[in-house]
XYZ file of C-alpha atoms in Angstrom:
582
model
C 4.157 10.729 24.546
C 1.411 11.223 21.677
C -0.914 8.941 20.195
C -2.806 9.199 17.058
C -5.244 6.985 15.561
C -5.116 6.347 11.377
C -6.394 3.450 9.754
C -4.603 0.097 10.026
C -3.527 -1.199 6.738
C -0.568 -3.700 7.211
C -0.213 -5.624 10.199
C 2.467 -5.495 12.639
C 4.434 -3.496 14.982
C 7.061 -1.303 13.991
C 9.666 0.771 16.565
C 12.227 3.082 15.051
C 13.419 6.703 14.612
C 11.442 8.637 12.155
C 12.491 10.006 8.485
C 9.819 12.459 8.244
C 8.584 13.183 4.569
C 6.423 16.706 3.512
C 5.704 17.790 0.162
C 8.781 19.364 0.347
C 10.593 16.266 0.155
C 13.040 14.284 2.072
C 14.116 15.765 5.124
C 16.897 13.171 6.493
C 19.015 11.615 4.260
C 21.360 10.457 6.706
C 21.717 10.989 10.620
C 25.670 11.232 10.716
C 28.883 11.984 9.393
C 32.698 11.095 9.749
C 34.558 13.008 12.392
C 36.745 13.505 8.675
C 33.724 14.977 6.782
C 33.143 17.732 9.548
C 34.533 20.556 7.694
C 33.310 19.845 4.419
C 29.396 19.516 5.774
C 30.071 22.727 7.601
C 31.099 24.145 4.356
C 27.314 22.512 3.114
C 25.478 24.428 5.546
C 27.233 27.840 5.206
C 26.226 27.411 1.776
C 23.108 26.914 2.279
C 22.483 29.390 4.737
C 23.874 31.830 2.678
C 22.111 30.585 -0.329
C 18.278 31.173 1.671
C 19.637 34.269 3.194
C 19.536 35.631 -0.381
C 16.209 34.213 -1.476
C 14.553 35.355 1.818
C 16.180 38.840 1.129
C 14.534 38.779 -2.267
C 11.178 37.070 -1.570
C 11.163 40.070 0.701
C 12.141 42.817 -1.814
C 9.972 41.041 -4.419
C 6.930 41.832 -1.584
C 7.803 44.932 -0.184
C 7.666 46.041 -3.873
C 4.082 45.039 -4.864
C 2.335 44.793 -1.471
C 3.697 47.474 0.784
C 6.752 47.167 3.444
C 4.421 46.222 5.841
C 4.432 42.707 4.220
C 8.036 42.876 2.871
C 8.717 43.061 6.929
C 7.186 39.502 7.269
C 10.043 38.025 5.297
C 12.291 40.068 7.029
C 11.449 38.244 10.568
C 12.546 35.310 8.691
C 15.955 36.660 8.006
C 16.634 37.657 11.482
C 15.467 34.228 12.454
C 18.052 32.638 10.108
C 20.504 34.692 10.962
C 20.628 34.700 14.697
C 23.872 33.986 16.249
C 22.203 31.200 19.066
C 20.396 29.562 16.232
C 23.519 28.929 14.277
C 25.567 28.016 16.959
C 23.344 25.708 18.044
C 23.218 23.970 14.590
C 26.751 24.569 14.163
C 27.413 22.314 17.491
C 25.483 19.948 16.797
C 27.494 18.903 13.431
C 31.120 19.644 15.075
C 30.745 18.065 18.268
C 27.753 15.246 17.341
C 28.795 14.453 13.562
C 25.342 15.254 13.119
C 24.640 15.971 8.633
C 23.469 19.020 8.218
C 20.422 18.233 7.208
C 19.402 16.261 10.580
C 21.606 19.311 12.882
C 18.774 21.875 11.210
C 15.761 19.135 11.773
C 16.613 18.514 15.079
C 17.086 22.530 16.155
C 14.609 24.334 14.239
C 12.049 21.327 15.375
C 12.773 22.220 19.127
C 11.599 26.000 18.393
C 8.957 24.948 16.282
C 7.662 22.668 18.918
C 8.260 25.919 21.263
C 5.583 28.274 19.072
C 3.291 25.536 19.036
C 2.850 25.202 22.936
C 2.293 28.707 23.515
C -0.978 30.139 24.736
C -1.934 32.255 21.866
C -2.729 31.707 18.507
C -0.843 34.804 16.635
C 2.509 33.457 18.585
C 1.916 29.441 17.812
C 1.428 30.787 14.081
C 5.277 31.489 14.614
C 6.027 27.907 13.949
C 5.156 28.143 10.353
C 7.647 30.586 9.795
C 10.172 28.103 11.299
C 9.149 25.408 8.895
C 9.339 27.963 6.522
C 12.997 28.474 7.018
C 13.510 24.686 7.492
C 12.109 24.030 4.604
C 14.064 26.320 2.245
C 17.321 25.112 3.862
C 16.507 20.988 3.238
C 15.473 22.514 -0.458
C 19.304 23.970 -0.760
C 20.925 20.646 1.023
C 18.715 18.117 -0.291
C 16.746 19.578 -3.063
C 13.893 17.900 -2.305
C 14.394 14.747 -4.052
C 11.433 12.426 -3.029
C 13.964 9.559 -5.045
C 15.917 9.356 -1.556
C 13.146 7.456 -0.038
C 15.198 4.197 -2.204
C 17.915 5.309 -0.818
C 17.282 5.022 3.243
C 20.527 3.204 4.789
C 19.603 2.715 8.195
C 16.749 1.245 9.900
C 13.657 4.377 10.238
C 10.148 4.593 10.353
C 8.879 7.047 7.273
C 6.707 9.544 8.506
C 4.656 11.177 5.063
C 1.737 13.373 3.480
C 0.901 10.624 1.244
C 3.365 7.371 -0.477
C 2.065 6.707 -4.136
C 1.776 2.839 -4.613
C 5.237 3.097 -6.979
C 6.859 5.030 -3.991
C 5.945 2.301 -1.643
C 6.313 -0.753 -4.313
C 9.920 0.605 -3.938
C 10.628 1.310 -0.604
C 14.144 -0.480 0.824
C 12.352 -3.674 2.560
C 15.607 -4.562 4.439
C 15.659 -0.606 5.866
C 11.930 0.827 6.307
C 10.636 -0.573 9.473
C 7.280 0.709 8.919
C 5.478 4.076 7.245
C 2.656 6.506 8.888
C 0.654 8.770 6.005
C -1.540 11.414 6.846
C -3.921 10.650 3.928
C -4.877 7.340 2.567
C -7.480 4.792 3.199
C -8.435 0.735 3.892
C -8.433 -1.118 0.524
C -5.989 1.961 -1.598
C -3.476 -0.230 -3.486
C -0.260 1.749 -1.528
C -2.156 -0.411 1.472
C -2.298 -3.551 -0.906
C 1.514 -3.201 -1.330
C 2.325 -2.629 1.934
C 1.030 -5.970 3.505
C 2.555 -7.264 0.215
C 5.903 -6.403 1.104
C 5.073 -7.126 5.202
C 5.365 -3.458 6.272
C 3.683 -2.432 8.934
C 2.059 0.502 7.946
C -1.023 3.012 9.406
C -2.626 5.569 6.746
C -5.162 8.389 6.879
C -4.114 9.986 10.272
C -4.619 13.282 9.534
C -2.455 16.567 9.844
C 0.798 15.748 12.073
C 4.042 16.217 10.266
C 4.636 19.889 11.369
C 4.522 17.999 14.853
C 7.024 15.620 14.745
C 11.302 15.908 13.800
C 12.989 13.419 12.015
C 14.900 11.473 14.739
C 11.783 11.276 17.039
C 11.278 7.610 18.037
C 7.435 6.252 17.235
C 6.129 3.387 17.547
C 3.690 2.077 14.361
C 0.730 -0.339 15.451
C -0.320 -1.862 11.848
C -3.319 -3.723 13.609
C -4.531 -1.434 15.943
C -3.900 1.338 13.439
C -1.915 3.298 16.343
C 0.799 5.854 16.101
C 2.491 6.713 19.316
C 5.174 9.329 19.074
C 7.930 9.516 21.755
C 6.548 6.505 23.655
C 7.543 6.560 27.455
C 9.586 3.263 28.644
C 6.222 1.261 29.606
C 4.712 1.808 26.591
C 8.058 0.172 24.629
C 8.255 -2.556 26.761
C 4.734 -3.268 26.210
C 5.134 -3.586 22.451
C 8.517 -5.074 22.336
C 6.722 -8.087 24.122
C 3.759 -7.421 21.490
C 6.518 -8.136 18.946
C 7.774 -11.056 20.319
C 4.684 -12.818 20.701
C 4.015 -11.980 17.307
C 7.289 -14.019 16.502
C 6.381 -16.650 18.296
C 2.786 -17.139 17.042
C 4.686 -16.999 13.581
C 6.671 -20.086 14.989
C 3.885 -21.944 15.335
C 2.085 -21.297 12.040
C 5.161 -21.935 10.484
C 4.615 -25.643 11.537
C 1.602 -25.747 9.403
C 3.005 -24.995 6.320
C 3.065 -28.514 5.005
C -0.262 -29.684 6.059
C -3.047 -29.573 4.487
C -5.833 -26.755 4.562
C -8.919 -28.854 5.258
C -12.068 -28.622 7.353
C -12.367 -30.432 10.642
C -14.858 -32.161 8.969
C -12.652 -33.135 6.230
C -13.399 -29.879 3.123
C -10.655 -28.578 1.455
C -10.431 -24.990 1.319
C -7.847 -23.841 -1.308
C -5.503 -21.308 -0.255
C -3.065 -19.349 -2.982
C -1.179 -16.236 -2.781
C -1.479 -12.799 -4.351
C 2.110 -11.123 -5.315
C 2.945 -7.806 -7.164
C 6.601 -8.900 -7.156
C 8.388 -11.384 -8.468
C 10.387 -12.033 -5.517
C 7.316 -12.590 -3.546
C 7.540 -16.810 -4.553
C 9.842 -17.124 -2.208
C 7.258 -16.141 0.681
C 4.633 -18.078 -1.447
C 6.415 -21.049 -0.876
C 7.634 -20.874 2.266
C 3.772 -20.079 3.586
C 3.108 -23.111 1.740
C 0.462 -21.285 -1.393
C -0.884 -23.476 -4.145
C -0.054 -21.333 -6.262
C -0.369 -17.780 -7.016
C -4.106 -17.135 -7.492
C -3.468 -13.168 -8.484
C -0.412 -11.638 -9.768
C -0.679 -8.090 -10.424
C 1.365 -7.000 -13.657
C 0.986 -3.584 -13.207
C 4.004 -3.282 -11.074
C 6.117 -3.775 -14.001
C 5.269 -0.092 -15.412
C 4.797 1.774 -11.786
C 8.454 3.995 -11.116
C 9.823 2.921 -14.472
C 11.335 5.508 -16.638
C 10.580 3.570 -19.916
C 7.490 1.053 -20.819
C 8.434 -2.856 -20.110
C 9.258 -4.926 -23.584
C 7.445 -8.086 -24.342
C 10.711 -9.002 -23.109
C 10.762 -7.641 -20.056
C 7.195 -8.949 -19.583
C 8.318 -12.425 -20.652
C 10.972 -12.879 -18.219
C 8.974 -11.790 -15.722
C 6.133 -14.153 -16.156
C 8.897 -16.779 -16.989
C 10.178 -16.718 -14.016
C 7.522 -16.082 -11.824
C 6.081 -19.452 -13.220
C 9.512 -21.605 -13.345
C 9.814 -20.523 -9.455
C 6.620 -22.134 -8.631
C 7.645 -24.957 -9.515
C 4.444 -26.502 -11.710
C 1.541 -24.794 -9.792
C -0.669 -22.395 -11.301
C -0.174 -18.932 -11.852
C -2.836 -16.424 -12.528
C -1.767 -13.319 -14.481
C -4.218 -10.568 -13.707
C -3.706 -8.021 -17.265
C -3.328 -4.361 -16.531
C -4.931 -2.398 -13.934
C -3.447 0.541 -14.347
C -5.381 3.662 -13.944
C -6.853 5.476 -10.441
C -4.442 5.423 -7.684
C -1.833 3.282 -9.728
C -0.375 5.954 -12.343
C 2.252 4.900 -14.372
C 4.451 7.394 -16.407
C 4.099 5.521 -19.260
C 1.854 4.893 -20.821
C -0.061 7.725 -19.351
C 2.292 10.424 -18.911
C 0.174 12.597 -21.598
C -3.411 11.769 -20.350
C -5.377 13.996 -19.034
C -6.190 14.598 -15.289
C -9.458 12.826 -14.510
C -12.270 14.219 -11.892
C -13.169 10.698 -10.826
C -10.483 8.340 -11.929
C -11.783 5.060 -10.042
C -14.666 5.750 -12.358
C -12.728 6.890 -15.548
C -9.823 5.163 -17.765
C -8.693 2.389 -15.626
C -7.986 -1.211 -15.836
C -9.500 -3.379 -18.894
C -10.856 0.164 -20.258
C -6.969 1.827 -20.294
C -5.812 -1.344 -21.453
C -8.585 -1.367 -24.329
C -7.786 1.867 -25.482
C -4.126 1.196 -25.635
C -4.135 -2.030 -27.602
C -0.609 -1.833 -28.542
C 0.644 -1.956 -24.970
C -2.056 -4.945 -24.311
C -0.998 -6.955 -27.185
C 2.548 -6.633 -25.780
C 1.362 -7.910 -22.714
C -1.138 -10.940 -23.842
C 1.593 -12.016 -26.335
C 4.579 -12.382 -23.110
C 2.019 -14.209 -21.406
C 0.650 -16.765 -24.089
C 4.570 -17.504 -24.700
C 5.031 -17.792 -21.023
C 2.147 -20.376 -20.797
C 4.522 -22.810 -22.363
C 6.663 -22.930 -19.778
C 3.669 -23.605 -17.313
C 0.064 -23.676 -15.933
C -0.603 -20.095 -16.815
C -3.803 -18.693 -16.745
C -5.249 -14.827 -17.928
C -7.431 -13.003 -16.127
C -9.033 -9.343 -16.837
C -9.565 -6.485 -14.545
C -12.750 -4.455 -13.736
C -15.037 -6.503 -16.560
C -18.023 -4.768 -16.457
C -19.976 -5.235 -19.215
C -19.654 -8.217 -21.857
C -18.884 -6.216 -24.563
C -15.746 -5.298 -22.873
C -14.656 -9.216 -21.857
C -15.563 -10.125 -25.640
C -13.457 -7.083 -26.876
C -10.130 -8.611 -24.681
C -10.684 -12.236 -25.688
C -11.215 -11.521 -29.210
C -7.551 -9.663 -29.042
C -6.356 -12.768 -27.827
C -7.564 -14.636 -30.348
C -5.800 -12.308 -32.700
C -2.854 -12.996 -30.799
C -2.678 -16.450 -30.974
C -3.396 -16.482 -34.616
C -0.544 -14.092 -35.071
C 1.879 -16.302 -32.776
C 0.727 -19.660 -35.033
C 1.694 -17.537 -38.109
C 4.913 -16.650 -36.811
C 5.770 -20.165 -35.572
C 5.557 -19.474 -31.407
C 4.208 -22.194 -29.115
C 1.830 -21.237 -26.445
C -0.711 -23.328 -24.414
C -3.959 -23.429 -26.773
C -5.994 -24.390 -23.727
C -5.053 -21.299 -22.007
C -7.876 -20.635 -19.312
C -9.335 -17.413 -19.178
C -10.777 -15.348 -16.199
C -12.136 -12.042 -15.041
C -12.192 -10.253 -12.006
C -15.797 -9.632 -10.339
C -15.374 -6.706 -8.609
C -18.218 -4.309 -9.764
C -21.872 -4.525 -9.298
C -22.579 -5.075 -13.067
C -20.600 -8.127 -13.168
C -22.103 -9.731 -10.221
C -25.885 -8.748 -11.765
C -24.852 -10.278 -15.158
C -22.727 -13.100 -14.238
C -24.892 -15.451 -15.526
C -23.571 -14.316 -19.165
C -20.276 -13.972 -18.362
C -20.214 -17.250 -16.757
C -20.916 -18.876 -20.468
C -17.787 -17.335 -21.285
C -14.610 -17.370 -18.955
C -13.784 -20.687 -17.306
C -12.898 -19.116 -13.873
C -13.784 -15.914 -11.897
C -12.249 -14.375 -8.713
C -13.544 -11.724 -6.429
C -12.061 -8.771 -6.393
C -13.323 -7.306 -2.757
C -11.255 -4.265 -2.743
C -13.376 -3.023 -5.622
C -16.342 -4.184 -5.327
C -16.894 -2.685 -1.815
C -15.839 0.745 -3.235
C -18.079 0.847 -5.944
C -21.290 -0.995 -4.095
C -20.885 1.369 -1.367
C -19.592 4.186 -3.500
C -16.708 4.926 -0.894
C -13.850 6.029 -2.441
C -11.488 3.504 -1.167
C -8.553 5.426 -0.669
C -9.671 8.515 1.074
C -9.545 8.866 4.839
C -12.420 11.407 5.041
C -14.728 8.488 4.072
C -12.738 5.166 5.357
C -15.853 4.387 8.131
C -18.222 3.670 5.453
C -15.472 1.256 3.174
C -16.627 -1.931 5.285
C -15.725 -5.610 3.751
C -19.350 -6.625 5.644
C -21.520 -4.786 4.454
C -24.648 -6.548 4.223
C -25.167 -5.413 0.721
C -21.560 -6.406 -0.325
C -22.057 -9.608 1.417
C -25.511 -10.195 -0.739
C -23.406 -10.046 -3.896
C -20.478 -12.346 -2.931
C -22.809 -15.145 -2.275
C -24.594 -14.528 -5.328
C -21.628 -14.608 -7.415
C -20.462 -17.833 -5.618
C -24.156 -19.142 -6.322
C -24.260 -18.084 -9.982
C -20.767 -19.242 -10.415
C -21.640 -22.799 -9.155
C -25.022 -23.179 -11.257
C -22.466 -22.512 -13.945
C -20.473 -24.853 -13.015
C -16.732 -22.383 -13.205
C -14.710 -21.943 -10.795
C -14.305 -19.108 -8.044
C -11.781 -17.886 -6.073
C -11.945 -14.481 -3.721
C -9.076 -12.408 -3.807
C -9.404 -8.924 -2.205
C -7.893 -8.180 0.832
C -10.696 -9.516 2.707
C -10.122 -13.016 2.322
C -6.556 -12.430 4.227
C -8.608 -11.469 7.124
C -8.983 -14.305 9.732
C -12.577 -12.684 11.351
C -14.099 -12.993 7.523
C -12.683 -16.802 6.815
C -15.887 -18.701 8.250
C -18.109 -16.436 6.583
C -16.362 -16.890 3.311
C -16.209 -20.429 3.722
C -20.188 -20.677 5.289
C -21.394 -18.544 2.206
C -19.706 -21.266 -0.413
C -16.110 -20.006 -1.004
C -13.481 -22.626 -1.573
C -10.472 -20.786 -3.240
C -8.992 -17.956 -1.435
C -6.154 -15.755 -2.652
C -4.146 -13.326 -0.097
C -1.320 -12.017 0.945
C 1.742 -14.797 1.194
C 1.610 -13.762 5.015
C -1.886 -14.078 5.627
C -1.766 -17.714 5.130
C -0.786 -19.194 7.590
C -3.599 -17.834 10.108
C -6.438 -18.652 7.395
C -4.676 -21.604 7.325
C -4.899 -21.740 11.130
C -8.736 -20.846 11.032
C -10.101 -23.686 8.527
C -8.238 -26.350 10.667
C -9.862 -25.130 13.494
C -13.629 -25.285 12.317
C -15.937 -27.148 10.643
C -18.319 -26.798 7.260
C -21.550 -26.680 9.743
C -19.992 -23.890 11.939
C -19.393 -22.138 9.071
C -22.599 -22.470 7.453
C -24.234 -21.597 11.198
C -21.567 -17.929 11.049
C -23.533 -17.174 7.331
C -26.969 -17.858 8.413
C -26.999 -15.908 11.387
C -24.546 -12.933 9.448
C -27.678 -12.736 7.006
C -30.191 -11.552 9.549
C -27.950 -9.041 10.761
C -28.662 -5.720 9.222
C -25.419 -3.405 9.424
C -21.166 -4.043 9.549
C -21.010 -3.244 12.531
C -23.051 -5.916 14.132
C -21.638 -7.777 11.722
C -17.579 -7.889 12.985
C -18.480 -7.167 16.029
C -20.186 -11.130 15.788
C -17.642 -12.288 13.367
C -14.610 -11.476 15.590
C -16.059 -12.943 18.669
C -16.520 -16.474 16.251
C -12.961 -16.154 15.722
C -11.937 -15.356 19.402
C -13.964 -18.883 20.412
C -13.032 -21.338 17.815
C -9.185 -20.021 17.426
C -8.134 -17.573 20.328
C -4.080 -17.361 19.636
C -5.075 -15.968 16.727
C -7.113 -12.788 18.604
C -4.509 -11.778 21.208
């Protein structure tokens, strides 16, 4: 048994086999065969075998030639590697007499030796591994060809084991089949974490260097709130999390009871809760966790894996039925935020690679600069707004010239639907997202010009911290409670209340049940989260009152670091609401 430790991103507890997933590609398309298909996948492997005999043979030619024999003989280990006789029989026993594929025969036997190098004493022999994932990896590249499009494919129940999942990769994975996913890069607050609590996937990122240690097949266990990966768990250790699972379940049980009542104070507040989706399918949950509405949906999804740019048709049925779903509540549509982490092949196949893209052409500034994609979009959602309470909001505002620049192309818009004869709501409201310093400093101007705001707290922690929020190396110092970051949420809700607009917080942080008396004690009244998340912030604001809330804030502000911080905050939570703290 192994443990790691990563970064918890989506709660949960997975158990499964893993599909294990380099930059090679996809190792494991499927486990097994037909007793029919026998001969025909030993036919597969024979092929390939043959096929990386001959590229060994002239990688070591190719070598030998312009380096000296000397090096040509390294290649030439490799070939007498692939071509021993216990090797092959090995592999060749495992598909005739276990229906094993090919592909998972190879995983399984050249991960035993691999594992074999890497236990020995010295470090020229354990080097001898690489040349067996060498080999491996040439013969999954003649099976498989390395088609990273397989992870949509996955037909049985795994855990996916990875390098890295872009947020389209994961935005796509098979729901019904991935149990959970492990990443060796990644951080807290990266929007392939956002999708993964979106789509209820337990999921741990940023663990560091441990796919050369692991075959496809291994059983792990994923701890999405710990942020635990244990590989080959002994029988204690399952039992132990099976039952973790099952009181999970059960606690669901009971929140699910709550889903029609109210979410008020004890002493009688109301404390808004909506939902934040990236999928259309995601009402369903919405409704079912009992969300007002859907307080941030996050368009972008519509372009991410999609071989050719959405229509204002495609946009419009989206929105359309995103909105006829919910049944009369609101629905905020968030405008692009492509850019960064979230790269789309259109429109942005041809743009250049950025040194810094969180601080380059992202968001309201790639929309901007591609205003006939953004018209596209504003006109879908002005036609949607007839159909119901619909309003706009716009990404990473940070300056006014930029918020003045998208609402006077909506303007356009509109004029250009009254010309042509289209309905739309003409008392659309329009938003922006706070979510960098700037806005927060200057909110007092914006305020006299949107008629809502929402904090964005994945963001805004990034860039007041200047943490790069989606890189492991740095993850410790990407902390929701920051004192500073705190400083500027309640001056946003104060500015936003001498304003007299509304605000909602919608970053990840507000799905967090340790932050939801803070939030609450600092002013907050509208939360948007995760469709799962609501039912224990649900849980929280029927458990405490306005002046225990307000208490949590003022002592929070004479603490001076996070850590003191949670450390305090968690404890609050443990006393007023224990289930909820197990």
């Amino acid at each position: 048994m192994r443990i790691l430790q990563g970064i918890a991103v989506s709660p949960g507890v997975a158990i499964g086999e893993a599909v294990v997933i380099d930059d090679k590609g996809y190792r494991i398309p499927r486990r097994f065969i037909a007793r029919g298909a026998v001969e025909s996948e030993m036919q597969r492997l024979e092929g390939a075998f043959a096929a990386v005999g001959k590229q060994i043979e002239q990688s070591r030619d190719e070598i030998a030639g312009e380096l000296g024999q000397q090096y040509g003989a390294i290649f030439s280990a490799h070939l007498q590697m692939l071509q021993d006789a216990k090797l092959r029989n090995e592999i060749d026993h495992l598909v005739k007499q276990r229906h094993y594929s090919a592909e998972y025969a190879i995983t399984r036997a050249l991960g035993k030796y691999s594992k074999f190098f890497e236990n020995l004493p010295t470090a020229y022999l354990r080097e001898r591994a690489n040349d067996v994932h060498d080999i491996e990896r040439r013969l999954m590249g003649e099976l498989i060809g390395n088609r990273r499009e397989a992870l949509e494919e996955i037909k049985s129940p795994v855990v996916v084991l990875a390098n890295n999942l872009t947020p389209s990769e994961t935005a796509n994975l098979n729901r019904e089949m991935v149990l959970g996913f492990v990443t060796e890069v990644g951080g807290p607050g990266g929007h392939t974490a956002i999708v993964a609590e979106a789509l209820e996937i337990p999921a741990v990122v940023g663990v560091g260097d441990f796919l050369n240690e692991v075959s496809g097949g291994d059983l792990v266990i994923v701890d999405g709130d710990q942020g635990r990966v244990i590989f080959q768990p002994d029988d204690e250790t399952i039992a132990r999390y099976e039952q973790e699972v099952e009181e999970h379940r059960s606690l669901a049980a009971r929140l699910d009871l709550l889903r029609d009542l109210p979410s008020e104070l004890l002493s009688g507040e109301q404390i808004h809760l909506y939902a934040n989706i990236e999928f259309p399918h995601e009402v369903d949950a919405c409704l079912q966790r009992g969300a007002e509405g859907i307080g941030l949906y996050r368009t972008e999804f519509l372009y991410l894996g999609q071989e050719q740019e959405p229509t204002e048709e495609d946009h419009y049925q989206v929105y359309a039925k995103v909105v006829q779903d919910m049944g009369g509540a609101p629905v905020v549509i968030r405008t692009l935020d492509l850019g960064a982490d979230k790269i789309a092949r259109s429109p942005n196949e041809s743009r250049v690679a950025e040194a810094n893209p969180f601080l380059g052409l992202r968001s309201i500034r790639l929309s901007l600069r591609n205003i006939s994609l953004f018209r596209t979009q504003l006109r879908a959602v002005l036609r949607a707004s007839m159909i119901g309470e619909i309003h706009v909001m716009f990404p990473l505002v940070s300056t006014l010239h930029e918020l003045r620049q998208a609402k006077m192309l909506l303007t356009d818009i509109m004029e250009d639907l009254d010309e042509e004869g289209i309905p739309y709501d003409r008392n659309l409201k329009i938003g922006m997202m706070v979510e960098v310093p700037s806005s927060v400093i200057m909110l007092d101007h914006f305020a006299k010009e949107v008629d809502f705001i929402s904090i964005g707290t994945n963001d805004l922690v990034q860039y007041t911290l200047a943490v790069d929020r989606s890189n492991k190396e740095v993850a410790a110092l990407y902390n929701n409670c920051d004192p500073a970051v705190l400083r500027l949420i309640e001056m946003t809700v104060r500015l936003a209340k001498e304003a007299d607009i509304k605000t909602t917080l919608c970053g990840q942080m507000g799905g967090n049940p340790i932050y939801a008396m803070l939030l609450i004690g600092l002013g907050l009244r509208s939360l948007s989260i995760t469709p799962s998340a609501i039912p224990e912030i649900k849980k929280v604001c029927r458990s405490v009152s306005l002046a225990q809330c307000e208490e949590v804030a003022r002592r929070v502000r004479e603490m001076e670091n996070a850590r003191e911080i949670k450390r305090y905050l968690r404890e609050e939570v443990r006393r007023a609401v224990p289930e909820l703290m197990m």
